[in-house]
Coordinates of C-alpha atoms in Angstrom, one line a residue:
M1 CA 10.2 13.7 -10.5
E2 CA 8.7 10.5 -10.2
K3 CA 9.8 7.6 -10.6
E4 CA 8.1 5.1 -13.4
I5 CA 8.6 1.4 -14.2
E6 CA 11.3 1.1 -16.4
S7 CA 10.5 -2.5 -18.1
D8 CA 7.9 -3.4 -19.7
P9 CA 4.8 -4.5 -17.5
E10 CA 3.4 -6.4 -20.2
L11 CA 6.5 -8.6 -20.4
V12 CA 5.4 -11.1 -17.5
Q13 CA 7.9 -14.0 -17.2
P14 CA 6.9 -17.1 -15.1
D15 CA 7.9 -17.8 -11.5
K16 CA 11.0 -19.8 -10.5
N17 CA 8.6 -22.4 -9.1
S18 CA 6.8 -23.0 -12.9
S19 CA 7.1 -25.5 -14.8
S20 CA 7.8 -22.7 -17.9
Y21 CA 10.6 -21.4 -16.1
N22 CA 13.6 -20.9 -18.3
F23 CA 15.1 -17.2 -16.9
K24 CA 18.0 -16.4 -19.2
A25 CA 18.6 -12.9 -19.4
N26 CA 18.0 -10.8 -22.0
N27 CA 15.8 -13.6 -23.6
F28 CA 12.2 -12.9 -22.1
Q29 CA 9.0 -14.7 -23.1
A30 CA 5.9 -12.9 -22.3
L31 CA 3.2 -15.3 -20.8
A32 CA -0.2 -15.2 -21.8
A33 CA -1.5 -15.0 -18.7
A34 CA 0.1 -15.4 -15.0
S35 CA -1.8 -15.8 -11.7
Y36 CA -1.7 -13.6 -8.5
P37 CA 1.8 -15.4 -6.6
K38 CA 1.3 -17.0 -3.2
R39 CA 5.2 -18.4 -3.4
K40 CA 7.0 -17.4 0.2
G41 CA 9.4 -14.5 -1.0
V42 CA 8.1 -12.7 -3.7
I43 CA 7.8 -9.1 -3.9
L44 CA 4.6 -7.3 -4.2
V45 CA 4.7 -3.7 -5.0
T46 CA 1.9 -1.4 -5.7
K47 CA 1.3 2.4 -6.9
D48 CA -1.8 3.0 -4.8
G49 CA -1.2 5.2 -1.9
K50 CA -1.6 8.5 -0.9
F51 CA 1.3 9.8 -2.7
G52 CA 0.6 8.2 -5.9
S53 CA 2.7 6.3 -7.9
L54 CA 5.8 8.2 -6.5
V55 CA 5.9 6.4 -3.1
G56 CA 3.3 3.7 -3.3
H57 CA 3.5 0.5 -1.2
A58 CA 6.3 -2.4 -1.0
G59 CA 5.7 -5.8 1.0
I60 CA 6.9 -9.6 1.1
I61 CA 4.7 -12.9 1.0
Y62 CA 5.5 -14.8 4.2
S63 CA 2.5 -17.4 3.2
E64 CA 0.0 -18.3 0.6
T65 CA -2.2 -16.7 3.0
S66 CA 0.1 -13.7 4.4
T67 CA 2.3 -10.9 3.7
V68 CA 5.1 -8.6 5.7
E69 CA 4.8 -5.3 5.4
S70 CA 5.6 -2.2 7.4
F71 CA 2.9 0.6 7.7
P72 CA 3.1 4.5 9.7
E73 CA 0.8 3.5 12.2
K74 CA 1.6 -0.1 13.0
G75 CA 5.2 -0.5 11.7
V76 CA 5.8 -3.9 11.0
K77 CA 3.0 -6.7 11.1
T78 CA 1.7 -9.5 9.2
Y79 CA -1.4 -9.0 6.6
D80 CA -4.0 -10.9 4.7
N81 CA -2.0 -12.2 0.9
D82 CA -4.8 -10.1 -0.8
W83 CA -3.3 -7.6 -2.6
N84 CA -4.7 -8.9 -5.7
K85 CA -8.1 -7.7 -4.0
K86 CA -7.0 -4.6 -2.3
Y87 CA -5.3 -2.8 -4.4
K88 CA -5.9 -1.1 -8.0
T89 CA -2.1 -1.9 -9.5
V90 CA 0.0 -4.7 -8.3
Y91 CA 3.8 -5.2 -9.4
A92 CA 4.9 -9.1 -7.7
V93 CA 8.8 -9.6 -9.1
T94 CA 11.1 -11.9 -8.2
T95 CA 14.8 -12.2 -7.9
K96 CA 17.3 -13.2 -10.4
G97 CA 19.9 -15.6 -9.5
T98 CA 18.5 -16.9 -5.8
T99 CA 16.8 -20.1 -5.2
V100 CA 13.0 -20.4 -3.9
A101 CA 14.9 -21.7 -0.6
Q102 CA 16.9 -18.1 -0.6
D103 CA 13.6 -16.1 -1.5
A104 CA 12.3 -18.1 1.8
K105 CA 15.2 -17.1 3.9
A106 CA 14.3 -13.4 3.1
A107 CA 10.9 -13.7 4.2
D108 CA 12.1 -15.2 7.0
R109 CA 14.4 -12.3 7.4
A110 CA 11.4 -9.6 7.1
Y111 CA 9.1 -11.8 9.4
A112 CA 11.9 -11.7 11.8
H113 CA 11.2 -7.7 12.3
K114 CA 7.7 -8.4 13.1
G115 CA 7.1 -5.8 16.0
K116 CA 9.6 -3.1 14.6
P117 CA 8.0 0.5 14.2
Y118 CA 7.9 2.7 11.6
N119 CA 11.1 4.3 10.4
W120 CA 10.5 8.2 9.4
E121 CA 14.0 8.8 8.3
F122 CA 13.8 7.6 4.8
T123 CA 17.5 8.3 4.2
N124 CA 18.5 5.6 6.7
I125 CA 18.2 2.5 4.7
N126 CA 20.5 0.6 6.8
T127 CA 19.2 0.6 10.2
T128 CA 17.3 -2.6 11.2
K129 CA 15.7 -1.1 14.4
K130 CA 12.7 0.2 12.6
F131 CA 11.5 0.1 8.5
Y132 CA 9.3 1.2 5.8
C133 CA 7.5 -0.8 3.8
S134 CA 10.5 -0.6 0.8
Q135 CA 13.1 -0.5 3.3
L136 CA 12.1 -4.1 4.8
V137 CA 12.1 -5.9 1.9
Y138 CA 15.4 -4.6 0.4
E139 CA 17.2 -5.2 4.0
A140 CA 15.5 -8.8 4.0
Y141 CA 17.1 -9.8 0.2
K142 CA 20.4 -7.8 1.2
Y143 CA 20.9 -9.5 4.4
T144 CA 20.4 -13.2 3.0
T145 CA 21.3 -13.1 -0.4
S146 CA 23.6 -10.1 -0.3
L147 CA 21.6 -8.7 -3.4
N148 CA 20.7 -4.7 -3.5
L149 CA 17.7 -3.9 -5.1
N150 CA 17.4 -0.6 -4.4
H151 CA 17.7 0.8 -8.3
G152 CA 19.2 4.3 -8.1
G153 CA 20.4 4.7 -4.3
G154 CA 19.4 6.7 -1.8
I155 CA 16.2 6.2 -0.2
V156 CA 14.4 2.7 -1.2
F157 CA 11.3 3.5 -3.0
P158 CA 8.6 0.9 -3.2
I159 CA 9.5 0.8 -7.6
D160 CA 13.2 0.8 -7.0
L161 CA 12.0 -3.2 -6.0
V162 CA 10.6 -3.8 -9.7
N163 CA 12.9 -1.3 -11.7
S164 CA 16.1 -3.3 -9.6
S165 CA 18.5 -4.9 -12.2
H166 CA 18.1 -7.9 -10.0
T167 CA 14.4 -8.4 -10.1
Y168 CA 11.7 -9.8 -12.8
I169 CA 8.0 -9.3 -13.1
I170 CA 5.8 -12.3 -12.3
Y171 CA 2.4 -10.8 -12.1
T172 CA 0.7 -7.7 -13.0
K173 CA -2.5 -6.2 -12.0
G174 CA -3.7 -2.6 -13.6
V175 CA -0.6 -1.4 -15.0

């Protein structure tokens, strides 16, 4: 069964550090145009990948110019923050009820796992010895904020980070 976005991707909200940020649960206001985020702690998800929209890929912004991600051949590393150029589809989400500083701590937590190998045991979401992409983001937020971003439980799919009741979309491309 293919997992899809459960929220309306056309409903893009202002980011926390935006002057128009005034998030209230169930009181969304669509933005006319959102720009690609560069804020530390923003979660990135794409449906692009070997298995299409079923799996995709996830990462977390570490700085204006870098992200923290995990790939099978390389494990946890930093990469250029250029998802808006690299992928056809991009969701950028942030968490409800956290501060910009707390989001930055989640990014620091993910960064602290640099050099760890890829986790091929997708059901083992609680290990901190190895990580697959969305598990890395899930663990960083769970450890630093106690938020469980795993929508539906079980394997943490990248799209679960978008569908979580604890996140909202601040940017989309090609969705």
